[in-house]
Coordinates of C-alpha atoms and ligand atoms in Angstrom, one line a residue:
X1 CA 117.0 275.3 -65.8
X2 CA 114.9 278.1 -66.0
X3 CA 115.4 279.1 -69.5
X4 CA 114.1 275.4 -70.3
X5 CA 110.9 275.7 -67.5
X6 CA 110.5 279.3 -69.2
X7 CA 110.4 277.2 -72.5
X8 CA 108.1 274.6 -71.6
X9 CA 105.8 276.6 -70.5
X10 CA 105.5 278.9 -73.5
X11 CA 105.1 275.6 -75.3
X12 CA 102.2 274.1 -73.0
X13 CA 100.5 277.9 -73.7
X14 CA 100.9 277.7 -77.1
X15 CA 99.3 274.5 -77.3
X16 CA 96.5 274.9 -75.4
X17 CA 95.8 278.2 -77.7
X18 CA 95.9 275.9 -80.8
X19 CA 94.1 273.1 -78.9
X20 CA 91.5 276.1 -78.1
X21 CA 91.4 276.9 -81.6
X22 CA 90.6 274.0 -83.0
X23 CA 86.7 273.9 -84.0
X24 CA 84.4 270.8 -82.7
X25 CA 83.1 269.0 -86.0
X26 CA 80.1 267.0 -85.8
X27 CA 77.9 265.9 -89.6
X28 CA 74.2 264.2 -89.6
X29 CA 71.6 263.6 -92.2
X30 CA 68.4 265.4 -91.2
X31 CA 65.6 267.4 -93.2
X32 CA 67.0 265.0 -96.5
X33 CA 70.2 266.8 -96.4
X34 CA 73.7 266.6 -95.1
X35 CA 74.3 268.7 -92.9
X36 CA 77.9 269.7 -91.2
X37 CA 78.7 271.6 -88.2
X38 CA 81.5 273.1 -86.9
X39 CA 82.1 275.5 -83.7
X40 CA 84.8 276.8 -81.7
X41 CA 84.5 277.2 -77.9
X42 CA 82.3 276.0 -76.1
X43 CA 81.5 272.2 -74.5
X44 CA 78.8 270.3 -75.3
X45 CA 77.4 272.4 -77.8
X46 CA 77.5 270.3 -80.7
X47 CA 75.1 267.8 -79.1
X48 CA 72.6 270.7 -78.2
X49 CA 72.0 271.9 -81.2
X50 CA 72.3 268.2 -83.1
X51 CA 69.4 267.5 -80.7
X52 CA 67.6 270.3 -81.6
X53 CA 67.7 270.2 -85.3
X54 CA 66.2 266.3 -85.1
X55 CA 63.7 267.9 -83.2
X56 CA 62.8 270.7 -85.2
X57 CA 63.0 268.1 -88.6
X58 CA 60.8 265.9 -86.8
X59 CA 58.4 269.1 -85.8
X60 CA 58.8 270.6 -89.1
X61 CA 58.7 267.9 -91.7
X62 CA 55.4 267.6 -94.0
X63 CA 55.7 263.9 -94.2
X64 CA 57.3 262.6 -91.1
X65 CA 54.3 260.5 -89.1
X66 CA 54.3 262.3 -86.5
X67 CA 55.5 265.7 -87.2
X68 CA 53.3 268.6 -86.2
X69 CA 52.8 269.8 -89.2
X70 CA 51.9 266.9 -91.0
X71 CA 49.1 266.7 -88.4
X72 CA 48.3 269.8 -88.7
X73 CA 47.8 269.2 -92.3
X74 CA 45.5 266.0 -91.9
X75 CA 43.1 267.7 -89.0
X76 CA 42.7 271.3 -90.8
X77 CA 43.4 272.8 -87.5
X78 CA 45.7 273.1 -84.8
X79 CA 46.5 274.8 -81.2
X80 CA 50.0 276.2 -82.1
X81 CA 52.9 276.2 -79.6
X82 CA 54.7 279.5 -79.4
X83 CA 57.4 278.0 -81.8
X84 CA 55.1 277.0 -84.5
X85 CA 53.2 280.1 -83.8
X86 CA 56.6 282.1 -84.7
X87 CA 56.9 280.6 -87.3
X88 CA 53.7 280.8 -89.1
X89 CA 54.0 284.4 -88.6
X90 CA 57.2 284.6 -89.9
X91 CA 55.9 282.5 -92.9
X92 CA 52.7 284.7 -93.9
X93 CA 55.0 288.1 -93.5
X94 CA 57.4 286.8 -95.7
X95 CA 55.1 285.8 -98.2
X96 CA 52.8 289.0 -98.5
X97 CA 56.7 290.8 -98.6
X98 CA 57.5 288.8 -101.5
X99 CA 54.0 289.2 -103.2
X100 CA 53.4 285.4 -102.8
X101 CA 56.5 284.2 -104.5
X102 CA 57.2 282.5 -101.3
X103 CA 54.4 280.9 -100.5
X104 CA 53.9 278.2 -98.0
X105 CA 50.5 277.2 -98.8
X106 CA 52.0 275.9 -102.4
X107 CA 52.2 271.9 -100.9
X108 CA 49.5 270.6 -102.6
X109 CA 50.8 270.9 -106.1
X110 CA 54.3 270.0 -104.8
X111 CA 52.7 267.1 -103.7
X112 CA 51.2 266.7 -107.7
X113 CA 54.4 266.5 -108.7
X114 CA 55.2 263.9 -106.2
X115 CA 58.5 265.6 -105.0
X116 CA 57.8 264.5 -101.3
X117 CA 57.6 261.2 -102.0
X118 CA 59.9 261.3 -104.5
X119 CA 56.8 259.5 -106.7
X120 CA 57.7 261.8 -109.9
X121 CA 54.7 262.7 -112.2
X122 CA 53.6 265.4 -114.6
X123 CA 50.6 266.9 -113.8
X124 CA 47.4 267.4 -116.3
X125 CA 47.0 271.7 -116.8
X126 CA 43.1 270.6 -115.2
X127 CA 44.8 268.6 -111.8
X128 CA 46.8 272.3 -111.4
X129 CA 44.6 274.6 -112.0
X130 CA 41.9 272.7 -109.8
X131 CA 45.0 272.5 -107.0
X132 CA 45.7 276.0 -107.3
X133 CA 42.4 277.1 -106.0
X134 CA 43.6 275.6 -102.2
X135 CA 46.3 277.7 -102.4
X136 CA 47.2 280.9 -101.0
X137 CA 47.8 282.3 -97.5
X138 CA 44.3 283.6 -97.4
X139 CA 42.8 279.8 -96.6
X140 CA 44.8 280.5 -93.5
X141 CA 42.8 281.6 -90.5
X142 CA 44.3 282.5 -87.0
X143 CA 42.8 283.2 -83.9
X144 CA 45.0 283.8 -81.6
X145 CA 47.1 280.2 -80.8
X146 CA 44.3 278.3 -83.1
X147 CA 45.1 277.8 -86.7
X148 CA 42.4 276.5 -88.9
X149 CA 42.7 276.2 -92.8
X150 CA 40.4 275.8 -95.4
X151 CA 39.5 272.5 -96.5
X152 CA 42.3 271.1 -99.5
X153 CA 44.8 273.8 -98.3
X154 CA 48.1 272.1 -96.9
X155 CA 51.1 273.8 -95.1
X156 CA 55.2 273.1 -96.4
X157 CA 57.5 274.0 -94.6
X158 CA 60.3 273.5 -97.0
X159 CA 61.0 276.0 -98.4
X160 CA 61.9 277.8 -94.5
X161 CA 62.7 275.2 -92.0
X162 CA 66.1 274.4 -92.7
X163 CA 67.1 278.6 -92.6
X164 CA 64.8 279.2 -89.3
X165 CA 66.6 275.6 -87.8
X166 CA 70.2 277.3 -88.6
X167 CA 69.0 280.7 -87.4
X168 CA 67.4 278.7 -84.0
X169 CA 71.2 276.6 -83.6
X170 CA 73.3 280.1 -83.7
X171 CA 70.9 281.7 -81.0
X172 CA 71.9 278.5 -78.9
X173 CA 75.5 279.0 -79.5
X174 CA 75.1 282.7 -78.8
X175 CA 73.2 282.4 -75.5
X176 CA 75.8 279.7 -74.3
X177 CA 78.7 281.7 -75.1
X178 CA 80.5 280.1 -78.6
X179 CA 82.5 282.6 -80.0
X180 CA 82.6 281.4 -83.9
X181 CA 80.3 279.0 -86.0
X182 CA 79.8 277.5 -89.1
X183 CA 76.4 275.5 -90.1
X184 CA 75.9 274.3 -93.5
X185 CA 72.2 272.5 -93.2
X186 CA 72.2 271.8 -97.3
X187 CA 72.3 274.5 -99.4
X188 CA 71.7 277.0 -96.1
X189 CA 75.3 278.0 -94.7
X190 CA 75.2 280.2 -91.3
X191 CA 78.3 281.9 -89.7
X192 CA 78.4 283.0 -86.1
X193 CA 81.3 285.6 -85.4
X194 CA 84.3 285.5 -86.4
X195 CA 87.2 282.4 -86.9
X196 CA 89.5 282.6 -83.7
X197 CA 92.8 282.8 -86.3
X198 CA 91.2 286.1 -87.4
X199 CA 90.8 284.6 -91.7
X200 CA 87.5 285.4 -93.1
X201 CA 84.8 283.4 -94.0
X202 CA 85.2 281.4 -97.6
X203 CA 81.6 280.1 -98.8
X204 CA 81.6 278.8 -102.1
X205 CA 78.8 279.0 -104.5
X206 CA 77.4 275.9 -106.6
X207 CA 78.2 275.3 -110.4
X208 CA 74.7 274.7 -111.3
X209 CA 76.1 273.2 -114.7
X210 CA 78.5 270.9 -112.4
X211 CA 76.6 270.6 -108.5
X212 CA 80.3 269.0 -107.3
X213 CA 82.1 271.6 -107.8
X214 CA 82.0 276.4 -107.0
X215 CA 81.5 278.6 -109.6
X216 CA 82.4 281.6 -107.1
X217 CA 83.1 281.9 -103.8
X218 CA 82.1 284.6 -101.1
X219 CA 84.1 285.7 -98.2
X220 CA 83.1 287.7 -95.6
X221 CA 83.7 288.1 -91.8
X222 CA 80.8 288.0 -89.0
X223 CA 77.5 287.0 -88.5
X224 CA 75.8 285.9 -91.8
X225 CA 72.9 283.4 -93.5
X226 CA 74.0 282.8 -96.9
X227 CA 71.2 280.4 -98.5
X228 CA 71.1 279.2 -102.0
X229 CA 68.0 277.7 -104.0
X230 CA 68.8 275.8 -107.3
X231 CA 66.8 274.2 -109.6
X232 CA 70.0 271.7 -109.5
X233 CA 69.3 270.8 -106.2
X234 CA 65.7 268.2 -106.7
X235 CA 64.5 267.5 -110.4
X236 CA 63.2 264.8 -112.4
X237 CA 63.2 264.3 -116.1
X238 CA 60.7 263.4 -118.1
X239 CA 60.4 263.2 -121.9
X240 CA 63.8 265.0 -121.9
X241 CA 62.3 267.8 -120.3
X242 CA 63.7 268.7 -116.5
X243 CA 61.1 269.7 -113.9
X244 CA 62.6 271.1 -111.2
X245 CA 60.7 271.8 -107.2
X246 CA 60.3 275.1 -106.6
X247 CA 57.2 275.9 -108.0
X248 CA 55.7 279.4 -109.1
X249 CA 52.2 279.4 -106.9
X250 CA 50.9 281.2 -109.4
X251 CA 51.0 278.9 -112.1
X252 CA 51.9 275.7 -110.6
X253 CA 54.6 274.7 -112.7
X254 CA 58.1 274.5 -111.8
X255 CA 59.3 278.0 -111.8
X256 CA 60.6 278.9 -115.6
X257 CA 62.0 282.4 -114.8
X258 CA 65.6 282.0 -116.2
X259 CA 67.6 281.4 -113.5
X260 CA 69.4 278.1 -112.3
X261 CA 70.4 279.7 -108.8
X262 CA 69.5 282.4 -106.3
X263 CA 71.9 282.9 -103.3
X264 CA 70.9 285.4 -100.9
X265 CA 72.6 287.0 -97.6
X266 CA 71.1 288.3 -95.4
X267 CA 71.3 289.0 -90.7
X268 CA 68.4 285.9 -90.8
X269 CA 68.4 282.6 -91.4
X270 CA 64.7 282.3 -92.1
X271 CA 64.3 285.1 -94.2
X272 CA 67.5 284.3 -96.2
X273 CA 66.1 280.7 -96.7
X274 CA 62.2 282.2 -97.9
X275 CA 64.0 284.7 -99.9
X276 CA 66.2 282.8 -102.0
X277 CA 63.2 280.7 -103.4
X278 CA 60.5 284.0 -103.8
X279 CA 63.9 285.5 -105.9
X280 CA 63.7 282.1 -108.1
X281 CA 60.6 282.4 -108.3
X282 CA 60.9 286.1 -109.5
X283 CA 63.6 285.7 -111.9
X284 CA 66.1 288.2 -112.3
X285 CA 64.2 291.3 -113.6
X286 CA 61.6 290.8 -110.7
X287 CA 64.3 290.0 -108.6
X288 CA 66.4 293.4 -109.1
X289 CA 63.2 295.3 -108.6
X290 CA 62.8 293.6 -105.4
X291 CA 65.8 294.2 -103.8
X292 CA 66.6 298.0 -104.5
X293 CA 63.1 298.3 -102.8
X294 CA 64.2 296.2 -99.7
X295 CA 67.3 296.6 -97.8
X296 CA 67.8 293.3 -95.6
X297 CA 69.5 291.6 -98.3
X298 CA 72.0 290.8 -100.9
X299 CA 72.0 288.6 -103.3
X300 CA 74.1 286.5 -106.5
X301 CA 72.0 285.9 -109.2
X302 CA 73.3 282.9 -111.7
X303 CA 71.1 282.5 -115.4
X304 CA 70.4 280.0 -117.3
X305 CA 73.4 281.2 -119.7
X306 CA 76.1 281.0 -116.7
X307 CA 76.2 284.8 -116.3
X308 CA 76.5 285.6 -112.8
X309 CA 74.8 288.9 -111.4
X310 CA 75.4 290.1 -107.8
X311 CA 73.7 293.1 -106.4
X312 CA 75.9 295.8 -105.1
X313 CA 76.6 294.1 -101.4
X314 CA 77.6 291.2 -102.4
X315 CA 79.5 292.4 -105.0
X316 CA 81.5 293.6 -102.3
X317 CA 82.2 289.6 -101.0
X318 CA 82.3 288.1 -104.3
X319 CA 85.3 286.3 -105.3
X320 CA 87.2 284.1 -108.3
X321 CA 84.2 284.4 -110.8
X322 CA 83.5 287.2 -113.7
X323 CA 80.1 288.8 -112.7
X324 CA 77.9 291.4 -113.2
X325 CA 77.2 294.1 -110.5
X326 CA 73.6 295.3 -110.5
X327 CA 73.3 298.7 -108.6
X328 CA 70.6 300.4 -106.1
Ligands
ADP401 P1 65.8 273.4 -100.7 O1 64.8 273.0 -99.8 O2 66.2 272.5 -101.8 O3 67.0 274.1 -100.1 P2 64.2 275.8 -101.2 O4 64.5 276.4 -99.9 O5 64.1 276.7 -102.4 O6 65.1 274.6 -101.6 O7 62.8 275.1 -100.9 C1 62.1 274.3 -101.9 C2 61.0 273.5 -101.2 O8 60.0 274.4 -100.6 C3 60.3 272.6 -102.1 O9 60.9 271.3 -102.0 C4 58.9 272.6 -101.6 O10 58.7 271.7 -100.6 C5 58.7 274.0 -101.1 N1 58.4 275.0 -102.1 C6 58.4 274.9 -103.5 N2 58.1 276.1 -104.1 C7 57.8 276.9 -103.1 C8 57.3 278.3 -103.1 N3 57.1 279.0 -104.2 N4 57.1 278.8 -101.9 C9 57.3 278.1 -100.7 N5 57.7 276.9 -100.7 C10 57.9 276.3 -101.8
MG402 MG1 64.4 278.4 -99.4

């Protein structure tokens, strides 16, 4: 009798473990992307941060009604909550780092192109250049909460929010305890800790050539953002030509530096998510230069060719794909 008792208990143990282990899924549609969530421990976690990230969409998005930003866009000016303020900051550093590659002043000429609305159009060489001259971080003025921009000059958040959203979901999960997450808001994945069976991290990496399927995969264990930018990822065609929407601020065309993807790593969500478009924006050359003189990153590189370039860290993760390793 005791043997079985003895038995039944070890059973009832070992199923609570595995009930333990077993993450909490949850999937919503919010910034225009799926996104999926999964985290282990914890309670009502999942419908924390869900709430939060319709909040921050709704705060965040350029074209939402309501949203703050697209307010702040229509008045020129705004009293900025801490949040916003955080971000702004984080926006501008980011984008004097990056030598304006990144550059969150750039939405009126993604509005030329119409890829907000989704209204695609090819803009005259004389509608850009006349665009252009609203852009730039310079038409931004702060005094201490008050923002005020120059007259044309519009804010985008796009090419940030979903990273800093992800970044602002695992700082939930790590102040209420959740030992292991994984966020993928789009094309930005976040991990938090480790997975309670001990097996690392598997993120794959888009085909560019074939968006269903991974050209590579990474695997890692920890605490990562791994955020991927891809001229795949929104396009329009026109006259058989493909105009993708991350756009060089320098010229104002969709950035023609060689490369169909950029996937960076890096401690922060926000920074991995700015980075990956300033590296598309750079290209590959500009790119390398950049990251042997930073060190808060890693990054895969894929060409227009297929050839696949990872910089020495990542290197290190990179799995089931022939690649080149570029060195510090
Ligand atoms: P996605 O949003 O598809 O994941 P990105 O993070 O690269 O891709 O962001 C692209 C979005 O950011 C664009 O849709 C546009 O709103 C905005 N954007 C485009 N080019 C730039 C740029 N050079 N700097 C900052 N934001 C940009
Ligand atoms: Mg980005």
């Amino acid at each position: 009798m005791k043997k079985i008792l003895a038995v039944i208990l070890f059973l009832t143990i070992l199923l609570t473990a595995c009930v333990k282990q077993a993450p909490q899924e949850a999937e919503l549609f919010a910034m225009d992307t799926l996104m999926q969530l999964r985290i282990w421990g914890g309670e009502n976690d999942l419908s924390a941060i869900k709430g939060e990230i319709v909040r921050l969409d709704t705060l965040l998005s350029a074209t939402g009604p309501d949203s703050a930003l697209a307010m702040l866009n229509k008045n020129g000016r705004a009293d900025l909550t801490p949040e916003l303020n955080e971000l702004i900051q984080s926006a501008l550093a980011l984008s004097e780092q990056t030598g304006g590659a990144f550059d969150p002043t750039v939405y009126p000429l993604v509005c030329a192109w119409g890829f907000p609305e989704k209204s695609y159009h090819v803009p005259e060489k004389a509608e850009r250049t006349s665009l252009l001259q609203y852009v730039g971080t310079q038409h931004l003025h702060i005094n201490g909460t008050s923002l005020t921009m120059d007259a044309g000059t519009q804010l985008d958040f796009g090419a940030i929010a979903k990273g800093y959203t992800a970044q602002h979901c695992i700082e939930i999960l790590k102040e209420h305890g959740v030992q292991a997450a994984l966020l993928s808001l789009g094309g930005n994945v976040q991990t938090l800790g480790s997975k309670p069976d001990g097996s690392e991290w598997i993120i794959g990496i888009t085909n560019p050539e074939n968006p269903s399927q991974a050209v590579a995969c990474l695997r890692f264990s920890g605490s990562m953002a791994v955020v991927t930018s891809g001229s795949y990822q929104r396009y329009f065609e026109q006259d058989g030509k493909r105009y993708h929407h991350i756009i060089d601020p320098k010229t104002g065309m969709p950035a023609d530096s060689g490369l169909c993807s950029v996937t960076v790593l890096a401690q922060d969500g926000a920074t991995a998510d700015a980075l990956s478009t300033a590296l598309f924006v750079m290209g590959l050359e500009r790119g390398t230069d950049f990251w042997r003189e930073n060190d808060d990153f890693e990054a895969v590189f894929i060409v227009a060719d297929g050839k696949i370039y990872a910089t020495e860290g990542a290197a290190t993760m990179l799995n089931d794909c022939s690649f080149t390793e570029i060195k510090r």
